mmCIF file of C-alpha atoms and ligand atoms in Angstrom:
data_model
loop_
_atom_site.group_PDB
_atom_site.id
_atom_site.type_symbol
_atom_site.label_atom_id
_atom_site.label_comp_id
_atom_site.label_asym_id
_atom_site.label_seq_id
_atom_site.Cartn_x
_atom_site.Cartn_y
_atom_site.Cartn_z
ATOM 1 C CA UNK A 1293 -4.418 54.411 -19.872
ATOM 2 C CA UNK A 1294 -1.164 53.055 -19.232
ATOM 3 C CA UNK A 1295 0.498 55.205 -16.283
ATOM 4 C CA UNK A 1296 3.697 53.035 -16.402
ATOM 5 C CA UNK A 1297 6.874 55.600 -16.447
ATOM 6 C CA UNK A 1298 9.403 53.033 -18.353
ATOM 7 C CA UNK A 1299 6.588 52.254 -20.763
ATOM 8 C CA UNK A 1300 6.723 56.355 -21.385
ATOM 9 C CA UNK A 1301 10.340 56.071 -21.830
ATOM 10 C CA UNK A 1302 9.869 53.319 -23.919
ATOM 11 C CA UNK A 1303 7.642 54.788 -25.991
ATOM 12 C CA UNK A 1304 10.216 57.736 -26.222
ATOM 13 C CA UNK A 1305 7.291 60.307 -24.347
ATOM 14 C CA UNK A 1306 9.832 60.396 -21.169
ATOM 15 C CA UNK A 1307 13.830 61.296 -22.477
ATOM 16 C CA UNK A 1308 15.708 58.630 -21.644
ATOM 17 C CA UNK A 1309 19.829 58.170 -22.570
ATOM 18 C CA UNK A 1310 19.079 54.878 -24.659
ATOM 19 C CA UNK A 1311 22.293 52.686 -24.942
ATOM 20 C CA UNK A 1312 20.536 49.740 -26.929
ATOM 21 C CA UNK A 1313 17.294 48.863 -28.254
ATOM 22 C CA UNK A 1314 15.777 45.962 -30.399
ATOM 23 C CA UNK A 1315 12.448 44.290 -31.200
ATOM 24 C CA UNK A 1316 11.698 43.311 -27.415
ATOM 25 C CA UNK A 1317 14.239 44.863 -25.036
ATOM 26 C CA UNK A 1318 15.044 48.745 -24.618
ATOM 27 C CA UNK A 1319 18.053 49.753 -22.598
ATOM 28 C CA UNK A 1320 19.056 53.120 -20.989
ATOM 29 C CA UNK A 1321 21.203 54.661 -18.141
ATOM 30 C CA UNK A 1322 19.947 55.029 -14.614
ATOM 31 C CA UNK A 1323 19.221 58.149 -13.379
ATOM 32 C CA UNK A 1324 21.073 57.695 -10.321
ATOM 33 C CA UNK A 1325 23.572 55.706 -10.894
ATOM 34 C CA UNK A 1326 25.362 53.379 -8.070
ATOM 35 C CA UNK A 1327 27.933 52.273 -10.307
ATOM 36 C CA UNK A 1328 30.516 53.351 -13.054
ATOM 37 C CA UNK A 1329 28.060 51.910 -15.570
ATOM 38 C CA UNK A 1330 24.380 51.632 -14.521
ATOM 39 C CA UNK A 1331 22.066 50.387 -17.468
ATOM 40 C CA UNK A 1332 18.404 49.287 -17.076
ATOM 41 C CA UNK A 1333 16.949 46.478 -18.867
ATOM 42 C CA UNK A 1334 13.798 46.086 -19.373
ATOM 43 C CA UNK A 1335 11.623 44.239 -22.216
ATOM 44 C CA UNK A 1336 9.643 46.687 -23.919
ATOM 45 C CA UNK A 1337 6.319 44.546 -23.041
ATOM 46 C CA UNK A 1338 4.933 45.449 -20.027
ATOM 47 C CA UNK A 1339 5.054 43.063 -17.118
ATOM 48 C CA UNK A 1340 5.315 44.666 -13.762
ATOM 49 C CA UNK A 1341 7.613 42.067 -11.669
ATOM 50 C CA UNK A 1342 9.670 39.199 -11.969
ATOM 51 C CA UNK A 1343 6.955 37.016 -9.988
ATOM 52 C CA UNK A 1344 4.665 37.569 -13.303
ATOM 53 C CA UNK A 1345 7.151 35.963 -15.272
ATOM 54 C CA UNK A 1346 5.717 32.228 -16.818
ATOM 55 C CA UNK A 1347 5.584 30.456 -19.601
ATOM 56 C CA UNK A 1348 3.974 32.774 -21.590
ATOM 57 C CA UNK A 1349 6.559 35.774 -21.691
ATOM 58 C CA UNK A 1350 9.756 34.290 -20.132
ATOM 59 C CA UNK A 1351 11.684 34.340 -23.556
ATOM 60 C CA UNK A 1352 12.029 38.029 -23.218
ATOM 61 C CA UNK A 1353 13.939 37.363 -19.997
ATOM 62 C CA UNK A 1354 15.924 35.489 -22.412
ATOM 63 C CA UNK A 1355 16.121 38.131 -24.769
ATOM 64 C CA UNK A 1356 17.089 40.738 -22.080
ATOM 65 C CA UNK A 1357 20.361 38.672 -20.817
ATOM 66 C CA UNK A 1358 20.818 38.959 -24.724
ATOM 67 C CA UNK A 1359 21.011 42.298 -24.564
ATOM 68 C CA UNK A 1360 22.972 42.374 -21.002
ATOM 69 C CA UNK A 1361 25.697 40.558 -22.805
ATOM 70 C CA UNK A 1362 26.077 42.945 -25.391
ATOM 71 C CA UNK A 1363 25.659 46.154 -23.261
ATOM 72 C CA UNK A 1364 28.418 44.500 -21.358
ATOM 73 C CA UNK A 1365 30.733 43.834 -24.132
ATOM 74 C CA UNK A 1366 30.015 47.744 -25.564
ATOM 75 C CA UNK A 1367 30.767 49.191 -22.310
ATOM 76 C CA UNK A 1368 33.779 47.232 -21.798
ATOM 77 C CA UNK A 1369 32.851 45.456 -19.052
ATOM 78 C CA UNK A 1370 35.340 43.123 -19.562
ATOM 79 C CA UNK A 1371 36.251 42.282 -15.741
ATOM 80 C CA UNK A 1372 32.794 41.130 -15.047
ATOM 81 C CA UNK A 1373 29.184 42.728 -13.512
ATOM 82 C CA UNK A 1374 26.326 42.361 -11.826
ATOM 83 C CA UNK A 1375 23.039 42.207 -12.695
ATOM 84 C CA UNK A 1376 20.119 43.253 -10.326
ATOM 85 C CA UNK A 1377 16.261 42.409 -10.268
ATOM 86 C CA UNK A 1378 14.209 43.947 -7.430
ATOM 87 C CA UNK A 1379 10.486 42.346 -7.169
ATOM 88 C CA UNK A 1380 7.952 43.955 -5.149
ATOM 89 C CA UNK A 1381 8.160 45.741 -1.739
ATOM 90 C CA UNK A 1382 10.502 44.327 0.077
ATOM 91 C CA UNK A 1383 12.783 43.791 -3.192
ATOM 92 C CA UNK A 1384 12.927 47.532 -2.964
ATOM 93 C CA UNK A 1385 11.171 47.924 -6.330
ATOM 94 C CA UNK A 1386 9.977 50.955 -7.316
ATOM 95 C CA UNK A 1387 8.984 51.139 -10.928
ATOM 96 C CA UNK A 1388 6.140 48.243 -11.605
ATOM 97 C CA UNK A 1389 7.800 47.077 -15.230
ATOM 98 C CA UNK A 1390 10.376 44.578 -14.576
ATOM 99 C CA UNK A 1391 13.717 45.541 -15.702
ATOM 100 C CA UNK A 1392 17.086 44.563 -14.867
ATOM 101 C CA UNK A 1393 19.870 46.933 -13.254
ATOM 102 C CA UNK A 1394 23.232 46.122 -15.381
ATOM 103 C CA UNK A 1395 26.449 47.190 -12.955
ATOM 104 C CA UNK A 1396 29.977 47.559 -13.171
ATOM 105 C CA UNK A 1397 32.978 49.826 -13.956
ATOM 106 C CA UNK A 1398 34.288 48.459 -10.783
ATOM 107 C CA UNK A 1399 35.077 46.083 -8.292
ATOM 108 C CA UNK A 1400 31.365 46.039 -6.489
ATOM 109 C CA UNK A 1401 30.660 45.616 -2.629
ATOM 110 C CA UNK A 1402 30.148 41.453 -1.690
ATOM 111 C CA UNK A 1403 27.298 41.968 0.041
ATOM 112 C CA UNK A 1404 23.912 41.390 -1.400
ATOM 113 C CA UNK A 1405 21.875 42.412 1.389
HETATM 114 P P1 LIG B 2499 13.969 49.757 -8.809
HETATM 115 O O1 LIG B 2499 14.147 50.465 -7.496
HETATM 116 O O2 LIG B 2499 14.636 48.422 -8.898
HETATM 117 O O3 LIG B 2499 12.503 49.713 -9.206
HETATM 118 O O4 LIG B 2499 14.733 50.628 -9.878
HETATM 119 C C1 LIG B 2499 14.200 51.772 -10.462
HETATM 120 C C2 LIG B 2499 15.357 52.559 -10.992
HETATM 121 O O5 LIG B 2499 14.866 53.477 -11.937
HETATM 122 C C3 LIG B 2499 16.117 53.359 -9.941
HETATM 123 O O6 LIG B 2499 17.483 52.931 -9.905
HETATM 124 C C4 LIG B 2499 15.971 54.811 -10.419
HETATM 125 O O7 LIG B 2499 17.143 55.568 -10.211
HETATM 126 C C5 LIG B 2499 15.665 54.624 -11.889
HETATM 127 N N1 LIG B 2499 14.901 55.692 -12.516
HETATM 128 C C6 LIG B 2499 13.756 56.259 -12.065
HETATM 129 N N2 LIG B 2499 13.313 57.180 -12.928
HETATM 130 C C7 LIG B 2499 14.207 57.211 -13.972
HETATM 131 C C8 LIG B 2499 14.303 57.946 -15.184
HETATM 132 N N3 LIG B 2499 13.388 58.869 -15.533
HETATM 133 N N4 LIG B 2499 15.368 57.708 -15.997
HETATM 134 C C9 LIG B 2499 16.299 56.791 -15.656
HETATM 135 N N5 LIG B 2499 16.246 56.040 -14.534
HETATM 136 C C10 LIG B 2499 15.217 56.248 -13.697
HETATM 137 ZN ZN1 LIG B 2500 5.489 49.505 -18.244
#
């Protein structure tokens, strides 16, 4: 049994407030935002952290900066963003299906840690 809370949002079992979706990537607003615009993307295939990416599944990494460009260009992101992966415990990750925090709506803070 797959206990995996995006993979319930994913599969539409968890409400989510989708913003884009296609064949491999599903995209929806974070809870608690820390932005203007705070969008996760994930690929709708499980893999729990960025440190499982390889050869094998790396295109949807691909296939989610797709998405981040387009998510960016909808919600007019035209100034520039960030974009945010956190692997593992000290990454401060805590959902185990990789995804990527999309940021912006204004000028962010410099520092990265
Ligand atoms: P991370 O800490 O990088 O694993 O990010 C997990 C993110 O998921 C956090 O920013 C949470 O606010 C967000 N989150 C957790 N549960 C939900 C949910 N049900 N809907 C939307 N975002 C969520
Ligand atoms: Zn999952």
């Amino acid at each position: 049994m797959n206990d995996c809370l995006f993979c319930k949002i994913i599969a539409g079992e968890i409400p989510s407030t989708k913003v884009y979706e296609d064949e491999y990537v599903y995209a929806f607003r974070d809870i608690n935002p820390q932005a203007p615009v705070h969008v996760l993307v994930l690929p709708k295939e499980h893999i729990c952290c960025a440190d499982k990416i390889d050869e094998s599944n790396s295109a949807l990494v691909g296939k989610c900066f797709e998405a981040i460009a387009k998510i960016a260009a909808a919600e007019g992101l035209k100034n520039g963003y960030r974009v945010v992966n956190n692997c593992g415990e000290d990454g401060g990750q805590t959902v185990r299906h990789l995804h990527f925090h999309l940021l912006g709506g204004k000028k962010l803070p410099e520092g990265m840690a």
